[in-house]
Amino acid sequence: MTIATALSATELAAVRADFPLLARTVRGGRPLVYLDSAATSQKPQVVLDAEVDFYEQRNAAVHRGAHQLAEEATEAFEDARAAVAGFVGADVGEIVWTSGATAAINLVSAAMLGSTLDAALGRGSDASRRFVLGPGDEIVVTEAEHHANLVPWQELSARTGATLRWLRVSDDGRLDLSDLDEVVNERTKVLAFAHVSNVTGAVAPVATLVAAARRVGALTVLDACQSVPHLPVDLHALDVDFAVFSGHKMLGPTGVGALYGRRELLEAMPPATTGGSMVEIVTMERTTFSPPPQRFEAGTQMVAQAVGMGVAAQWLGELGMQAVAAHEAELAAEMLKIADIPGVRVIGPSTVGVGPDGLPDRVAAVSFVVDGVHAHDVGQVLDDAGIAVRVGHHCAQPLHRRFGVAATARASASVYTTVEEIVAFREALTGVRAFFSVD
Amino acid sequence: MSSLEQMYQQVILDHAKHPVGRGLVDAPAGHLAGESHQINPTCGDEVTLRVAVRPDGHVDTVTWEGQGCSISQASVSVMTSLVTDASMAEVARLDALFHDLMGSRGKGLGSDDAEDALGDATAFTGVSQYPARIKCALLGWAALKDSLARSGALAAAQGSPPQTKEEA
């Protein structure tokens, strides 16, 4: 591997010491081996402290009020936006706070629906016409999407008369690009895809997909939930039009996430949610809206969570995402050794390589099946050994159907995961088939 | 015995491996018949269950197809054995007892009568210690209740005429 140096043992020990929850035991005193970070990550003390500090010292409504607390709360909120923007290679005005990644995708799809309705009534700006969809237009997703990046586009297609199409997934869990030029064509208006699959851990070929969308003038929407916590992500360099990610998967609080949009797109886009805090002039007849990002932040915001997410971004940035990626590439390689256990089959790429960008081509999220044992039963036996994995379809039913399985178990790591924990996981997994007397 | 072994009692593992009633069969002529498809959306476990009720108001056969974890599959199998030949009143009592068992947080029902009635189904006591798995054990019972309602047998047992197919 040509990837940057991973974390040293000393650095990793210091990282783990920052996460209070990792010290607890489960199921009768067993050390916790938390391998469910793709569902939600644990939080470092600085994030917990930031939320408490906000409530103890700065709590006030933001962007209103002239008192000192309101100033300090607004500053903390906007500093957090700048921290998150810097962390993902965006300008500060290109980051919209949302309640999470799902809300962020729905914000974009709802704005497109709103533009379509506006156009039918002859209202809305000329610039907003690029978000208008109708019969004959196509929205493209992939078979690997989390439901959050599939269902909103299904609904948008159904409501506008547009057609939903998708790129398929190959047997190795990577996107099948053999029909890319046919699926992404002059009718394509939106190409939405995950940067990293939450099931297979595979990194998508972003440059190829963005180039295909650019050729036909389609907008790109990147689901970056599983990349931002694990890889260096530079949204300007990736050249996507929109991106979404959540706070709680990147060591931040729940209840907060972000939408990135290229500035001229956010400026052209109508609001999806209207109300207080996003307006300029309101009369009984009509309203003019604030410029972005406030245009998309109606109502009282989740300020403490946003502050926590900003601190999480800073914490990861100071550790260095190159080092995080290198550490997690080692973990992924350790995880993939489960394929040597009789009866265990990995769903997704079986090796960790280096992508064209010099970064790992998969992350340490490994889904698998155990022949003869249902994923729930696998998870239960691992849980008895203190090992927390996810079981089920991981909000990706079509991808599971594509591989002919109803459910998988998934082990997923984060920056605080150790090789020793992966070894413990492999050892516990080795005993599963014997427990259920499967030969 | 560890909690894990309490959950996966041998009787559960046996039923999961050699399930009773698996394979859908059409109801004999003259029987009330109902079918139900139940799904656990959080994990994708599913069961399609068909019940045939004799003219005397007793369960004739329960047959089913399903896929899911050993708890959900074994529970449908144990239930199938338990309710075959039972009256509607007996099915209702067993259903209530099993739900009580699942709410017992691992303690069981504390009644010999109740546990005798449930028979092999008392093996699921250990499951009730794991809140995330209780719904697995209840999937088949939900399918039975729904298919009996659809068959018209519940209404018939309460003295009202069975609904015709069009009304159902």
XYZ file of C-alpha atoms in Angstrom:
607
model
C 0.000 0.000 0.000
C 1.204 3.488 -0.793
C -1.104 5.036 1.737
C 0.137 7.388 4.445
C 1.326 6.015 7.757
C -1.336 4.592 10.007
C -1.757 5.507 13.655
C 0.979 4.323 16.024
C 0.024 2.154 19.002
C 0.520 5.173 21.264
C -1.680 7.379 19.103
C -4.396 4.729 18.956
C -4.317 4.278 22.748
C -4.711 8.046 23.129
C -7.607 8.025 20.669
C -9.409 5.280 22.578
C -8.901 7.070 25.883
C -10.939 9.957 24.423
C -14.068 7.787 24.084
C -15.666 7.171 27.502
C -18.137 4.594 26.226
C -15.402 2.280 24.977
C -14.405 1.598 28.589
C -17.702 -0.056 29.519
C -18.447 -3.750 29.605
C -21.464 -5.630 28.267
C -23.254 -8.973 28.754
C -21.907 -9.925 32.149
C -18.622 -8.044 32.285
C -17.185 -8.667 28.838
C -15.140 -5.857 27.292
C -17.154 -4.094 24.593
C -15.955 -4.666 21.031
C -17.957 -2.071 19.134
C -18.069 -2.985 15.440
C -21.208 -1.046 14.488
C -19.709 2.331 13.696
C -21.267 2.405 10.223
C -24.650 2.579 11.968
C -23.495 5.210 14.426
C -20.104 6.092 15.818
C -19.149 6.631 19.425
C -18.301 10.166 20.549
C -15.057 11.591 21.931
C -15.165 13.502 25.212
C -14.559 16.833 23.443
C -17.830 16.432 21.518
C -19.768 15.614 24.676
C -18.113 18.551 26.449
C -18.907 20.910 23.575
C -22.626 20.210 23.842
C -22.618 20.589 27.624
C -20.536 23.760 27.388
C -22.955 25.216 24.853
C -25.913 24.658 27.174
C -24.030 25.757 30.303
C -22.449 28.887 28.866
C -23.870 30.004 25.515
C -27.386 28.725 25.013
C -29.526 31.224 23.086
C -31.389 31.435 19.805
C -29.083 32.099 16.862
C -29.376 34.778 14.168
C -31.731 36.904 16.259
C -31.510 38.945 19.406
C -28.849 41.528 20.187
C -27.822 40.279 23.583
C -24.434 38.822 24.357
C -25.585 35.223 24.609
C -27.269 35.441 21.205
C -24.008 36.741 19.750
C -21.963 33.966 21.333
C -24.436 31.238 20.295
C -24.492 32.553 16.728
C -20.713 32.669 16.636
C -20.444 29.077 17.914
C -23.023 27.925 15.344
C -21.269 29.648 12.445
C -17.802 28.590 13.609
C -19.059 25.004 13.558
C -20.291 25.500 9.993
C -16.849 26.786 9.019
C -15.174 23.813 10.720
C -17.381 21.320 8.892
C -16.972 23.163 5.579
C -13.200 23.192 5.934
C -13.169 19.518 6.853
C -14.889 18.485 3.594
C -13.274 21.033 1.269
C -16.292 23.316 0.896
C -16.824 27.060 1.286
C -18.655 28.019 4.448
C -21.692 29.322 2.539
C -22.086 25.978 0.813
C -22.931 24.049 3.986
C -26.590 23.872 5.070
C -27.378 22.380 8.477
C -29.983 19.640 8.379
C -31.256 17.169 10.944
C -29.265 14.438 9.197
C -28.276 13.041 5.832
C -31.761 11.698 5.103
C -33.214 15.157 5.652
C -30.495 16.625 3.428
C -31.347 14.340 0.486
C -35.033 15.039 0.986
C -34.272 18.764 1.031
C -32.797 18.486 -2.465
C -35.547 16.244 -3.829
C -38.256 18.453 -2.282
C -36.661 21.557 -3.790
C -36.739 19.840 -7.185
C -40.396 18.976 -6.724
C -41.050 22.575 -5.641
C -39.267 23.891 -8.738
C -41.374 21.602 -10.904
C -44.607 22.846 -9.318
C -43.428 26.467 -9.561
C -42.639 26.087 -13.259
C -46.087 24.642 -13.960
C -47.606 27.816 -12.465
C -45.135 30.137 -14.157
C -43.574 31.183 -10.856
C -40.037 30.732 -9.558
C -36.802 32.123 -10.968
C -35.346 31.290 -14.372
C -32.359 29.806 -12.567
C -34.607 27.363 -10.730
C -35.734 25.847 -14.050
C -32.702 23.564 -14.026
C -34.324 21.644 -11.151
C -37.561 21.047 -13.067
C -38.393 17.420 -13.839
C -41.068 15.852 -15.995
C -41.971 12.912 -18.225
C -39.022 12.010 -20.435
C -36.482 13.063 -17.810
C -34.490 10.430 -15.958
C -33.054 10.160 -12.466
C -30.220 7.663 -12.044
C -29.238 5.946 -8.802
C -27.421 2.673 -8.125
C -28.465 -0.715 -6.851
C -26.094 -0.206 -3.920
C -27.923 2.743 -2.368
C -29.070 3.057 1.209
C -32.846 3.517 1.198
C -32.244 7.179 2.090
C -30.655 7.740 -1.325
C -33.201 5.635 -3.197
C -36.711 6.207 -1.825
C -36.668 10.041 -2.134
C -35.699 9.682 -5.826
C -38.363 7.009 -6.398
C -40.946 9.367 -4.943
C -39.652 12.362 -6.896
C -39.821 10.322 -10.107
C -43.363 9.171 -9.346
C -44.538 12.698 -8.534
C -42.999 14.382 -11.567
C -43.435 11.658 -14.178
C -39.672 11.267 -14.536
C -38.189 7.762 -14.922
C -35.951 6.196 -12.292
C -33.021 4.179 -13.625
C -30.080 2.582 -11.903
C -26.582 1.285 -12.343
C -26.191 -2.331 -11.314
C -23.727 -3.918 -8.918
C -21.212 -6.577 -9.986
C -20.634 -9.844 -8.168
C -17.616 -8.307 -6.412
C -19.856 -5.632 -4.866
C -18.532 -2.795 -7.007
C -20.630 -0.730 -9.400
C -21.053 -2.265 -12.847
C -20.114 0.537 -15.235
C -20.499 -1.498 -18.430
C -23.714 0.324 -19.357
C -22.823 3.686 -17.787
C -23.019 5.577 -21.090
C -26.425 4.087 -21.834
C -27.919 4.607 -18.354
C -26.516 8.132 -17.966
C -27.652 9.834 -21.157
C -28.999 13.138 -22.456
C -32.298 12.536 -20.633
C -30.546 12.178 -17.258
C -31.201 15.121 -14.946
C -29.846 13.714 -11.662
C -27.196 11.116 -10.824
C -27.323 10.217 -7.113
C -24.909 7.690 -5.618
C -23.106 6.710 -2.448
C -19.425 7.596 -2.154
C -18.988 4.448 -0.047
C -21.563 1.646 0.246
C -22.773 1.080 3.794
C -23.069 -2.644 2.983
C -20.094 -3.575 0.816
C -17.708 -0.867 1.972
C -16.738 -0.303 -1.682
C -15.606 3.184 -2.712
C -17.427 4.378 -5.838
C -15.453 5.666 -8.855
C -16.564 9.249 -8.228
C -14.463 10.831 -10.989
C -15.876 8.491 -13.652
C -19.459 9.001 -12.510
C -19.125 12.775 -12.221
C -17.566 12.925 -15.715
C -20.487 10.911 -17.125
C -22.989 13.271 -15.471
C -21.115 16.379 -16.638
C -21.115 15.164 -20.241
C -24.910 15.193 -20.261
C -25.476 18.135 -17.917
C -26.957 16.062 -15.081
C -26.696 17.160 -11.451
C -24.702 14.893 -9.135
C -25.770 14.106 -5.567
C -23.179 12.303 -3.429
C -24.176 10.366 -0.311
C -20.994 10.843 1.685
C -22.225 9.393 4.994
C -19.784 6.480 4.901
C -16.827 8.356 3.392
C -16.549 11.561 5.425
C -15.826 9.709 8.719
C -13.248 7.377 7.169
C -11.453 8.988 4.202
C -10.114 12.425 3.337
C -12.983 14.046 1.398
C -12.554 17.206 -0.684
C -15.928 18.012 -2.216
C -14.536 20.739 -4.506
C -11.950 18.318 -5.840
C -14.617 15.630 -6.311
C -16.596 18.245 -8.277
C -20.010 16.984 -7.188
C -22.984 19.349 -7.207
C -24.522 18.233 -3.914
C -23.321 16.021 -1.059
C -24.839 14.914 2.223
C -23.393 13.501 5.422
C -24.490 13.033 8.998
C -22.934 14.145 12.257
C -23.529 10.986 14.243
C -21.506 8.725 11.938
C -18.469 11.061 12.106
C -18.110 11.107 15.910
C -20.608 13.941 16.297
C -24.063 14.102 17.895
C -27.311 12.698 16.526
C -29.898 15.108 15.163
C -27.538 17.020 12.905
C -26.146 16.599 9.427
C -25.170 18.700 6.479
C -26.071 19.375 2.889
C -23.295 20.642 0.659
C -24.379 22.432 -2.505
C -22.313 24.319 -5.040
C -22.942 27.977 -4.341
C -24.697 28.831 -7.626
C -26.989 25.827 -7.207
C -27.980 26.745 -3.651
C -28.617 30.291 -4.881
C -30.890 29.010 -7.647
C -32.755 26.492 -5.489
C -36.091 27.330 -3.843
C -36.545 26.462 -0.156
C -38.067 23.119 0.706
C -39.190 24.176 4.183
C -40.462 27.662 4.901
C -41.106 29.615 8.072
C -39.089 31.679 10.497
C -35.397 32.515 10.154
C -35.230 32.020 6.384
C -36.993 35.200 5.249
C -36.225 38.785 4.311
C -39.546 40.631 3.903
C -42.835 39.032 4.868
C -46.167 40.609 4.026
C -49.582 39.022 4.238
C -49.380 38.283 0.511
C -45.816 37.119 -0.089
C -42.318 36.617 1.232
C -38.793 37.042 -0.003
C -36.237 34.509 1.139
C -32.783 34.816 2.645
C -29.732 33.875 0.620
C -28.305 30.400 1.235
C -27.496 28.729 3.517
C -30.116 30.409 5.811
C -32.766 30.006 3.090
C -32.740 26.285 3.849
C -32.652 26.555 7.646
C -36.205 27.389 8.640
C -37.129 27.296 12.292
C -35.002 27.035 15.402
C -31.868 25.091 14.612
C -30.156 22.227 16.442
C -27.427 24.525 17.670
C -25.797 22.364 20.345
C -25.606 19.418 17.972
C -24.141 21.576 15.217
C -21.507 22.822 17.633
C -20.736 19.210 18.543
C -20.461 18.230 14.887
C -18.036 21.098 14.318
C -15.865 19.869 17.184
C -15.979 16.312 15.775
C -14.754 17.630 12.413
C -11.932 19.490 14.138
C -10.994 16.435 16.188
C -10.777 14.255 13.074
C -8.959 16.966 11.146
C -6.316 17.292 13.845
C -5.797 13.534 13.902
C -5.452 13.645 10.125
C -7.762 11.835 7.749
C -4.838 10.306 5.828
C -3.799 8.539 9.033
C -7.405 7.567 9.783
C -7.791 6.074 6.292
C -4.516 4.156 6.596
C -5.461 2.803 10.030
C -8.871 1.700 8.810
C -7.371 0.089 5.688
C -5.388 -2.158 8.046
C -8.583 -2.943 9.940
C -10.403 -3.756 6.699
C -7.649 -6.186 5.704
C -7.909 -7.858 9.126
C -11.694 -8.076 8.809
C -11.539 -9.620 5.354
C -9.664 -12.610 6.777
C -13.064 -13.896 7.929
C -13.410 -15.251 4.379
C -10.981 -18.007 5.488
C -13.475 -19.266 8.103
C -15.394 -22.244 6.684
C -18.943 -21.266 5.703
C -18.327 -17.500 5.843
C -18.910 -15.489 2.655
C -18.147 -11.778 2.327
C -20.630 -9.622 0.389
C -18.459 -7.008 -1.298
C -14.840 -6.555 -2.358
C -12.637 -9.251 -0.821
C -9.445 -7.195 -0.759
C -8.329 -3.687 0.133
C -6.483 -1.995 -2.696
C -5.515 1.528 -3.595
C -7.869 3.579 -5.731
C -6.873 6.005 -8.492
C -6.820 8.799 -5.906
C -4.225 6.995 -3.780
C -6.802 6.236 -1.103
C -8.126 2.805 -0.028
C -10.673 1.401 -2.507
C -12.860 0.028 0.300
C -13.451 0.920 3.931
C -13.621 -1.249 7.051
C -17.317 -2.104 6.765
C -17.613 -5.787 5.900
C -20.953 -7.558 5.423
C -21.069 -11.326 5.417
C -23.248 -14.396 5.617
C -22.603 -17.637 7.471
C -23.935 -20.643 5.573
C -26.718 -22.346 7.506
C -27.000 -19.666 10.184
C -29.253 -16.619 9.917
C -27.605 -13.220 10.388
C -29.652 -12.549 13.543
C -28.380 -15.724 15.111
C -24.820 -14.841 14.100
C -25.230 -11.436 15.713
C -26.612 -12.964 18.898
C -23.645 -15.295 19.361
C -21.204 -12.429 18.708
C -23.137 -10.237 21.165
C -22.697 -12.931 23.808
C -18.944 -12.443 23.363
C -19.334 -8.666 23.775
C -19.025 -8.002 20.056
C -21.569 -5.544 18.630
C -22.290 -5.960 14.912
C -25.274 -4.940 12.799
C -27.626 -7.592 11.443
C -30.385 -7.289 8.864
C -30.567 -5.505 5.523
C -28.810 -2.309 6.670
C -31.469 -0.186 4.929
C -30.374 -1.605 1.576
C -32.963 -4.217 0.608
C -32.357 -4.046 -3.177
C -28.639 -4.694 -2.715
C -29.357 -7.710 -0.502
C -31.858 -8.977 -3.070
C -29.193 -8.576 -5.747
C -26.966 -10.959 -3.785
C -29.843 -13.358 -3.070
C -29.774 -12.898 0.695
C -32.437 -11.464 3.010
C -30.028 -10.356 5.663
C -26.326 -10.096 6.407
C -24.232 -9.382 9.448
C -21.923 -6.387 9.179
C -18.797 -5.518 11.116
C -17.750 -1.894 10.753
C -14.874 -0.002 12.303
C -13.983 3.556 13.103
C -10.808 5.375 14.030
C -10.906 3.949 17.590
C -11.128 0.284 16.504
C -8.078 -1.926 17.109
C -6.649 -4.929 15.278
C -7.022 -6.876 18.550
C -10.767 -6.236 18.431
C -10.948 -7.572 14.883
C -9.049 -10.674 15.984
C -11.543 -11.202 18.835
C -14.371 -10.817 16.319
C -12.838 -13.427 14.000
C -12.355 -15.857 16.875
C -15.961 -15.487 18.032
C -17.219 -15.853 14.472
C -15.249 -19.079 14.086
C -17.406 -20.690 16.792
C -20.796 -19.719 15.345
C -21.431 -22.726 13.118
C -20.432 -25.149 15.862
C -22.876 -23.474 18.270
C -25.719 -24.146 15.841
C -24.345 -27.615 14.952
C -23.971 -26.702 11.271
C -21.341 -28.742 9.453
C -26.447 -22.217 31.568
C -25.486 -18.930 29.900
C -28.131 -16.483 28.683
C -27.242 -17.495 25.156
C -27.852 -21.167 25.919
C -31.105 -20.232 27.684
C -32.211 -18.518 24.502
C -31.154 -21.255 22.122
C -32.661 -24.229 23.963
C -32.182 -27.560 22.235
C -35.891 -27.751 21.451
C -35.605 -24.432 19.557
C -32.551 -25.562 17.612
C -34.323 -28.834 16.766
C -37.458 -27.092 15.526
C -35.353 -24.642 13.495
C -33.606 -27.552 11.803
C -36.634 -29.810 11.390
C -39.660 -27.500 11.261
C -43.231 -28.740 11.605
C -45.771 -27.633 9.012
C -43.352 -26.174 6.509
C -44.704 -26.279 2.957
C -48.030 -24.660 2.097
C -50.945 -27.063 1.600
C -54.451 -26.223 0.325
C -57.312 -26.577 2.818
C -59.524 -29.663 2.400
C -62.989 -29.047 0.913
C -65.590 -27.904 3.444
C -63.015 -26.202 5.686
C -62.690 -22.506 6.403
C -59.333 -21.350 5.101
C -57.242 -18.223 5.625
C -53.778 -17.077 4.678
C -51.560 -14.319 6.018
C -48.188 -12.912 5.047
C -46.299 -11.226 7.860
C -42.988 -9.431 7.626
C -40.646 -8.016 10.189
C -39.499 -4.854 8.423
C -36.488 -4.310 10.640
C -34.821 -7.594 9.716
C -36.684 -8.916 6.676
C -37.904 -12.103 8.367
C -41.118 -13.276 6.777
C -43.717 -15.973 6.997
C -46.693 -16.920 4.845
C -49.063 -19.036 6.889
C -52.201 -20.901 5.837
C -54.755 -22.250 8.283
C -57.634 -24.687 7.669
C -60.443 -24.872 10.247
C -62.782 -27.855 10.408
C -66.561 -27.422 10.417
C -66.452 -28.225 14.166
C -64.433 -25.032 14.721
C -61.094 -26.697 15.465
C -57.809 -26.073 13.650
C -57.241 -28.820 11.118
C -53.863 -27.853 9.694
C -51.392 -25.006 9.826
C -48.882 -24.888 6.980
C -46.376 -22.186 6.205
C -43.364 -20.966 4.271
C -40.882 -18.557 5.708
C -37.361 -17.394 6.012
C -35.663 -15.837 8.957
C -33.651 -16.460 12.075
C -33.829 -19.678 14.085
C -36.038 -18.019 16.713
C -38.698 -16.914 14.226
C -38.691 -20.196 12.306
C -38.679 -22.410 15.402
C -41.473 -20.352 16.943
C -43.759 -20.894 13.928
C -42.935 -24.603 14.043
C -43.637 -24.984 17.783
C -46.844 -22.966 17.406
C -47.967 -25.196 14.545
C -47.685 -28.289 16.759
C -49.383 -26.516 19.626
C -52.498 -25.205 17.881
C -53.250 -28.129 15.595
C -56.651 -29.538 16.676
C -57.234 -26.631 19.083
C -60.560 -24.771 19.271
C -60.704 -21.032 18.638
C -60.983 -20.412 22.379
C -57.917 -22.575 23.016
C -55.938 -20.775 20.311
C -56.875 -17.433 21.868
C -55.718 -18.640 25.303
C -52.404 -19.972 23.949
C -51.813 -16.737 22.042
C -52.411 -14.707 25.212
C -50.146 -16.984 27.275
C -47.350 -16.817 24.729
C -47.556 -13.007 24.622
C -47.421 -12.970 28.431
C -44.369 -15.239 28.301
C -42.649 -12.864 25.858
C -43.337 -10.003 28.247
C -41.880 -11.857 31.231
C -38.255 -10.633 30.824
C -36.901 -14.135 31.204
C -38.898 -14.974 34.334
C -41.462 -17.285 32.747
C -45.135 -17.397 33.697
C -44.746 -18.797 37.212
C -47.754 -21.060 36.728
C -47.569 -24.806 36.125
C -50.958 -24.741 34.410
C -49.896 -22.039 32.002
C -46.542 -23.656 31.278
C -48.145 -27.055 30.759
C -50.504 -25.482 28.257
C -47.633 -23.879 26.339
C -45.578 -27.084 26.335
C -42.491 -26.742 24.111
C -43.269 -23.050 23.652
C -41.983 -22.415 27.197
C -38.532 -22.985 25.682
C -38.818 -19.413 24.382
C -38.645 -18.016 27.944
C -34.968 -17.165 27.380
C -35.854 -15.118 24.293
C -37.904 -12.754 26.442
C -34.655 -11.495 27.998
C -33.686 -9.998 24.631
C -36.112 -7.212 23.631
C -34.813 -7.142 20.054
C -35.676 -10.808 19.526
C -39.191 -10.944 21.002
C -40.703 -9.793 17.704
C -38.963 -12.729 15.991
C -40.788 -15.171 18.273
C -44.129 -13.395 17.751
C -44.042 -13.284 13.932
C -45.795 -16.654 13.456
C -48.394 -15.911 16.112
C -49.291 -12.678 14.308
C -49.684 -14.654 11.068
C -51.904 -17.245 12.779
C -54.186 -14.629 14.315
C -54.530 -12.796 11.002
C -55.147 -15.929 8.947
C -57.817 -17.126 11.401
C -59.525 -13.742 11.162
C -59.387 -13.899 7.366
C -60.765 -17.450 7.348
C -63.925 -16.316 9.128
C -63.381 -18.962 11.827
C -63.100 -16.395 14.632
C -66.369 -14.756 13.667
C -68.020 -18.178 13.336
C -66.816 -19.137 16.822
C -68.391 -15.950 18.202
C -71.717 -16.897 16.669
C -71.790 -14.551 13.698
C -71.858 -15.990 10.195
C -68.521 -16.207 8.418
C -67.828 -13.372 5.990
C -67.870 -14.243 2.354
C -64.683 -13.751 0.377
C -66.040 -10.603 -1.276
C -66.685 -8.963 2.078
C -63.320 -9.997 3.461
